[in-house]
């Protein structure tokens, strides 16, 4: 059967990237998306904002919802302190298989735990399966209709602590209006919008950073 876009992206990383060099993997994916095929990685512009928030938080416990090809996984993992691991959840097994290879090509496999399944099923299992008390940093980049139910799940499961930072992609395009309304109007969050553009385009998009106040 015909290859998928993530599988073609992996080939481009193996051809144009340097094994063990995360920056070269990030650049190879951005080049592929700009010159070969658009793909829904967070991209370089929003990726730089992601980098700055991760660096500012310097998290010990990290969760990513939506691995896709592992682009943002590599961006985050390359910035983590030694010994810190990030957990990333991916629903699509074909994409998960590509992401594992891209993360390994970057040399970051020891900093990443990739779990296949749906966020709704896996979030309640975080404490028992991975010994997590609370998350310092969460990146939401899976499916717009899951942002609100999943943030409520984090609250119900006691996975947030005073100061936990949630960063959400695509809050303008395709848009997550119910999630935005919730985090911007809830007294339990301090929210801030970072304007940017849809990856590799001139279309308006942005990231919403929300700090849990306890
Ligand atoms: O679903 C997503 N998850 C995570 N990040 C995404 C992302 O960063 C995107 F840019 C898009 C996007 C936006 C505009 C567009 F035209 C195509 C795709 C999507 C997305 C939105 C609707 C779909 F039907 C399929 C994919 C996602
Ligand atoms: Mg996205």
Short mmCIF file of C-alpha atoms and ligand atoms in Angstrom, two decimals:
data_model
loop_
_atom_site.label_atom_id
_atom_site.label_comp_id
_atom_site.label_asym_id
_atom_site.label_seq_id
_atom_site.Cartn_x
_atom_site.Cartn_y
_atom_site.Cartn_z
CA UNK A 1 0.00 0.00 0.00
CA UNK A 2 1.09 3.61 -0.60
CA UNK A 3 3.29 5.12 2.10
CA UNK A 4 1.80 7.65 4.51
CA UNK A 5 2.97 11.26 4.89
CA UNK A 6 4.60 10.51 8.27
CA UNK A 7 6.49 7.59 6.66
CA UNK A 8 7.72 9.89 3.88
CA UNK A 9 8.71 12.43 6.55
CA UNK A 10 10.76 9.72 8.34
CA UNK A 11 12.63 8.96 5.09
CA UNK A 12 13.42 12.68 4.74
CA UNK A 13 14.76 12.78 8.33
CA UNK A 14 16.97 9.74 7.69
CA UNK A 15 18.22 11.28 4.43
CA UNK A 16 18.76 14.90 5.52
CA UNK A 17 19.25 14.69 9.29
CA UNK A 18 22.29 13.73 11.33
CA UNK A 19 21.82 10.74 13.65
CA UNK A 20 21.94 11.81 17.31
CA UNK A 21 21.49 15.48 16.47
CA UNK A 22 18.02 16.75 17.55
CA UNK A 23 18.42 20.18 15.90
CA UNK A 24 19.15 18.52 12.53
CA UNK A 25 16.02 16.35 12.91
CA UNK A 26 13.89 19.45 13.66
CA UNK A 27 15.40 21.26 10.64
CA UNK A 28 14.90 18.25 8.34
CA UNK A 29 11.21 18.03 9.27
CA UNK A 30 10.67 21.80 8.85
CA UNK A 31 12.42 21.64 5.43
CA UNK A 32 10.24 18.66 4.38
CA UNK A 33 7.06 20.53 5.42
CA UNK A 34 8.09 23.78 3.68
CA UNK A 35 9.39 22.24 0.43
CA UNK A 36 7.78 18.80 0.03
CA UNK A 37 4.56 18.20 1.96
CA UNK A 38 2.76 20.27 4.58
CA UNK A 39 2.26 18.32 7.81
CA UNK A 40 0.68 19.21 11.15
CA UNK A 41 3.82 19.51 13.26
CA UNK A 42 3.76 22.49 15.63
CA UNK A 43 6.44 23.97 13.34
CA UNK A 44 9.32 26.41 13.80
CA UNK A 45 7.46 29.60 14.78
CA UNK A 46 5.16 28.04 17.40
CA UNK A 47 7.98 25.60 18.21
CA UNK A 48 10.18 28.47 19.35
CA UNK A 49 7.42 29.62 21.71
CA UNK A 50 7.12 26.02 22.97
CA UNK A 51 10.89 25.97 23.55
CA UNK A 52 10.77 29.19 25.58
CA UNK A 53 7.92 27.98 27.81
CA UNK A 54 9.62 24.58 28.42
CA UNK A 55 12.88 26.35 29.25
CA UNK A 56 11.09 28.75 31.63
CA UNK A 57 9.22 25.92 33.43
CA UNK A 58 12.20 23.51 33.43
CA UNK A 59 9.77 20.66 34.26
CA UNK A 60 10.54 17.40 36.07
CA UNK A 61 7.29 15.75 34.91
CA UNK A 62 6.04 16.29 31.35
CA UNK A 63 3.04 15.00 29.38
CA UNK A 64 2.41 15.54 25.66
CA UNK A 65 -1.01 14.76 24.17
CA UNK A 66 -0.58 13.99 20.48
CA UNK A 67 2.85 12.72 19.41
CA UNK A 68 2.07 12.58 15.66
CA UNK A 69 5.58 12.20 14.15
CA UNK A 70 7.50 13.22 17.27
CA UNK A 71 8.53 16.71 16.13
CA UNK A 72 7.38 18.50 19.30
CA UNK A 73 8.48 15.47 21.35
CA UNK A 74 12.04 16.03 20.06
CA UNK A 75 11.74 19.81 20.65
CA UNK A 76 10.72 19.25 24.28
CA UNK A 77 12.96 16.27 25.11
CA UNK A 78 16.13 18.03 23.87
CA UNK A 79 15.53 20.77 26.50
CA UNK A 80 14.85 18.54 29.54
CA UNK A 81 17.32 18.23 32.43
CA UNK A 82 19.35 14.98 32.55
CA UNK A 83 17.28 12.13 34.01
CA UNK A 84 13.95 13.80 33.18
CA UNK A 85 11.60 11.87 30.91
CA UNK A 86 8.50 12.97 29.03
CA UNK A 87 5.42 10.84 28.48
CA UNK A 88 3.74 11.27 25.09
CA UNK A 89 0.39 9.77 24.06
CA UNK A 90 -0.46 8.85 20.47
CA UNK A 91 -3.74 7.30 19.27
CA UNK A 92 -2.63 6.30 15.74
CA UNK A 93 -0.32 3.22 15.74
CA UNK A 94 1.15 3.95 12.29
CA UNK A 95 2.11 7.48 13.37
CA UNK A 96 3.41 6.13 16.72
CA UNK A 97 5.73 3.73 14.86
CA UNK A 98 7.13 6.64 12.79
CA UNK A 99 7.50 8.82 15.89
CA UNK A 100 9.49 6.13 17.72
CA UNK A 101 11.96 6.03 14.80
CA UNK A 102 12.24 9.84 14.54
CA UNK A 103 12.76 10.16 18.32
CA UNK A 104 15.39 7.38 18.20
CA UNK A 105 17.12 8.99 15.19
CA UNK A 106 17.45 12.17 17.28
CA UNK A 107 19.02 10.06 20.04
CA UNK A 108 16.32 10.97 22.56
CA UNK A 109 14.68 7.55 23.07
CA UNK A 110 15.92 7.36 26.70
CA UNK A 111 14.11 10.63 27.52
CA UNK A 112 10.76 9.63 26.01
CA UNK A 113 7.99 7.19 26.98
CA UNK A 114 5.61 6.89 24.03
CA UNK A 115 2.28 5.27 24.94
CA UNK A 116 -0.26 4.24 22.29
CA UNK A 117 -3.89 4.83 23.14
CA UNK A 118 -6.49 7.53 23.71
CA UNK A 119 -5.92 10.36 26.18
CA UNK A 120 -9.33 9.72 27.77
CA UNK A 121 -8.32 6.15 28.61
CA UNK A 122 -4.66 6.84 29.53
CA UNK A 123 -4.82 10.02 31.66
CA UNK A 124 -6.57 8.17 34.55
CA UNK A 125 -3.78 5.55 34.40
CA UNK A 126 -0.86 7.99 34.75
CA UNK A 127 -0.45 7.63 38.52
CA UNK A 128 -0.59 3.84 38.65
CA UNK A 129 1.34 3.09 35.43
CA UNK A 130 4.08 5.73 35.67
CA UNK A 131 4.17 6.71 39.34
CA UNK A 132 3.25 10.31 38.50
CA UNK A 133 1.89 12.51 41.31
CA UNK A 134 1.33 15.69 39.28
CA UNK A 135 2.59 17.12 35.96
CA UNK A 136 4.73 20.26 35.87
CA UNK A 137 4.14 20.79 32.13
CA UNK A 138 1.47 19.50 29.70
CA UNK A 139 1.44 20.14 25.92
CA UNK A 140 -2.01 19.69 24.33
CA UNK A 141 -1.72 18.99 20.60
CA UNK A 142 -3.96 16.01 19.89
CA UNK A 143 -7.57 16.74 18.91
CA UNK A 144 -9.44 20.06 19.47
CA UNK A 145 -12.58 18.34 20.83
CA UNK A 146 -10.54 16.58 23.55
CA UNK A 147 -8.86 19.67 25.03
CA UNK A 148 -11.74 20.57 27.40
CA UNK A 149 -12.69 17.05 28.54
CA UNK A 150 -9.01 16.21 29.11
CA UNK A 151 -8.23 19.30 31.20
CA UNK A 152 -11.26 18.42 33.37
CA UNK A 153 -9.88 14.87 33.59
CA UNK A 154 -6.52 16.24 34.81
CA UNK A 155 -8.39 18.10 37.59
CA UNK A 156 -10.52 15.10 38.55
CA UNK A 157 -7.48 12.76 38.66
CA UNK A 158 -5.50 15.21 40.83
CA UNK A 159 -2.75 15.48 38.20
CA UNK A 160 -2.33 19.27 38.52
CA UNK A 161 -0.60 21.21 41.29
CA UNK A 162 -0.32 24.92 42.03
CA UNK A 163 1.86 26.18 39.18
CA UNK A 164 1.29 23.36 36.67
CA UNK A 165 1.60 24.81 33.16
CA UNK A 166 -0.62 23.71 30.26
CA UNK A 167 0.29 24.85 26.74
CA UNK A 168 -2.29 24.26 23.98
CA UNK A 169 -1.66 24.32 20.22
CA UNK A 170 -4.23 25.32 17.56
CA UNK A 171 -6.44 27.43 19.78
CA UNK A 172 -7.31 29.63 16.75
CA UNK A 173 -6.88 27.20 13.81
CA UNK A 174 -8.75 24.92 13.77
CA UNK A 175 -9.76 26.49 17.10
CA UNK A 176 -10.80 25.26 20.53
CA UNK A 177 -13.45 27.81 21.63
CA UNK A 178 -14.91 25.83 24.56
CA UNK A 179 -11.39 25.14 25.95
CA UNK A 180 -10.42 28.82 25.62
CA UNK A 181 -13.63 29.97 27.29
CA UNK A 182 -12.96 27.56 30.16
CA UNK A 183 -9.33 28.43 30.92
CA UNK A 184 -9.87 32.17 30.36
CA UNK A 185 -12.93 32.41 32.65
CA UNK A 186 -12.08 29.87 35.34
CA UNK A 187 -10.70 31.40 38.59
CA UNK A 188 -8.48 28.31 38.83
CA UNK A 189 -6.29 29.29 35.84
CA UNK A 190 -4.17 32.25 34.79
CA UNK A 191 -4.19 32.19 30.97
CA UNK A 192 -2.08 33.94 28.32
CA UNK A 193 -2.33 33.87 24.53
CA UNK A 194 0.82 33.72 22.32
CA UNK A 195 -0.09 34.85 18.79
CA UNK A 196 1.65 33.08 15.91
CA UNK A 197 0.69 31.36 12.63
CA UNK A 198 -0.48 27.94 11.54
CA UNK A 199 2.67 25.90 10.97
CA UNK A 200 4.40 26.66 7.65
CA UNK A 201 1.63 29.10 6.58
CA UNK A 202 0.53 32.74 6.98
CA UNK A 203 -2.78 31.71 8.55
CA UNK A 204 -3.38 33.07 12.07
CA UNK A 205 -2.99 30.59 14.93
CA UNK A 206 -1.50 30.65 18.41
CA UNK A 207 -0.72 28.91 21.67
CA UNK A 208 -2.58 29.36 24.96
CA UNK A 209 -0.56 28.99 28.16
CA UNK A 210 -2.62 28.31 31.29
CA UNK A 211 -1.17 28.08 34.81
CA UNK A 212 -3.19 26.09 37.35
CA UNK A 213 -3.64 28.14 40.52
CA UNK A 214 -4.59 25.23 42.80
O1 LIG B 1 -5.78 17.61 14.58
C1 LIG B 1 -4.75 18.26 14.87
N1 LIG B 1 -4.06 17.88 15.97
C2 LIG B 1 -2.95 18.55 16.39
N2 LIG B 1 -2.45 19.58 15.74
C3 LIG B 1 -3.06 19.99 14.58
C4 LIG B 1 -2.48 21.08 13.88
O2 LIG B 1 -1.33 21.66 14.40
C5 LIG B 1 -3.07 21.54 12.71
F1 LIG B 1 -2.47 22.57 12.07
C6 LIG B 1 -4.23 20.96 12.18
C7 LIG B 1 -4.81 21.50 10.93
C8 LIG B 1 -5.19 22.85 10.88
C9 LIG B 1 -5.68 23.37 9.68
C10 LIG B 1 -5.79 22.56 8.56
F2 LIG B 1 -6.26 23.05 7.40
C11 LIG B 1 -5.40 21.21 8.62
C12 LIG B 1 -4.89 20.68 9.79
C13 LIG B 1 -4.84 19.86 12.87
C14 LIG B 1 -6.08 19.24 12.30
C15 LIG B 1 -7.29 19.95 12.37
C16 LIG B 1 -8.44 19.40 11.81
C17 LIG B 1 -8.37 18.17 11.16
F3 LIG B 1 -9.49 17.65 10.59
C18 LIG B 1 -7.18 17.47 11.09
C19 LIG B 1 -6.03 18.01 11.66
C20 LIG B 1 -4.24 19.37 14.08
MG1 LIG B 2 -1.07 21.17 16.44
#
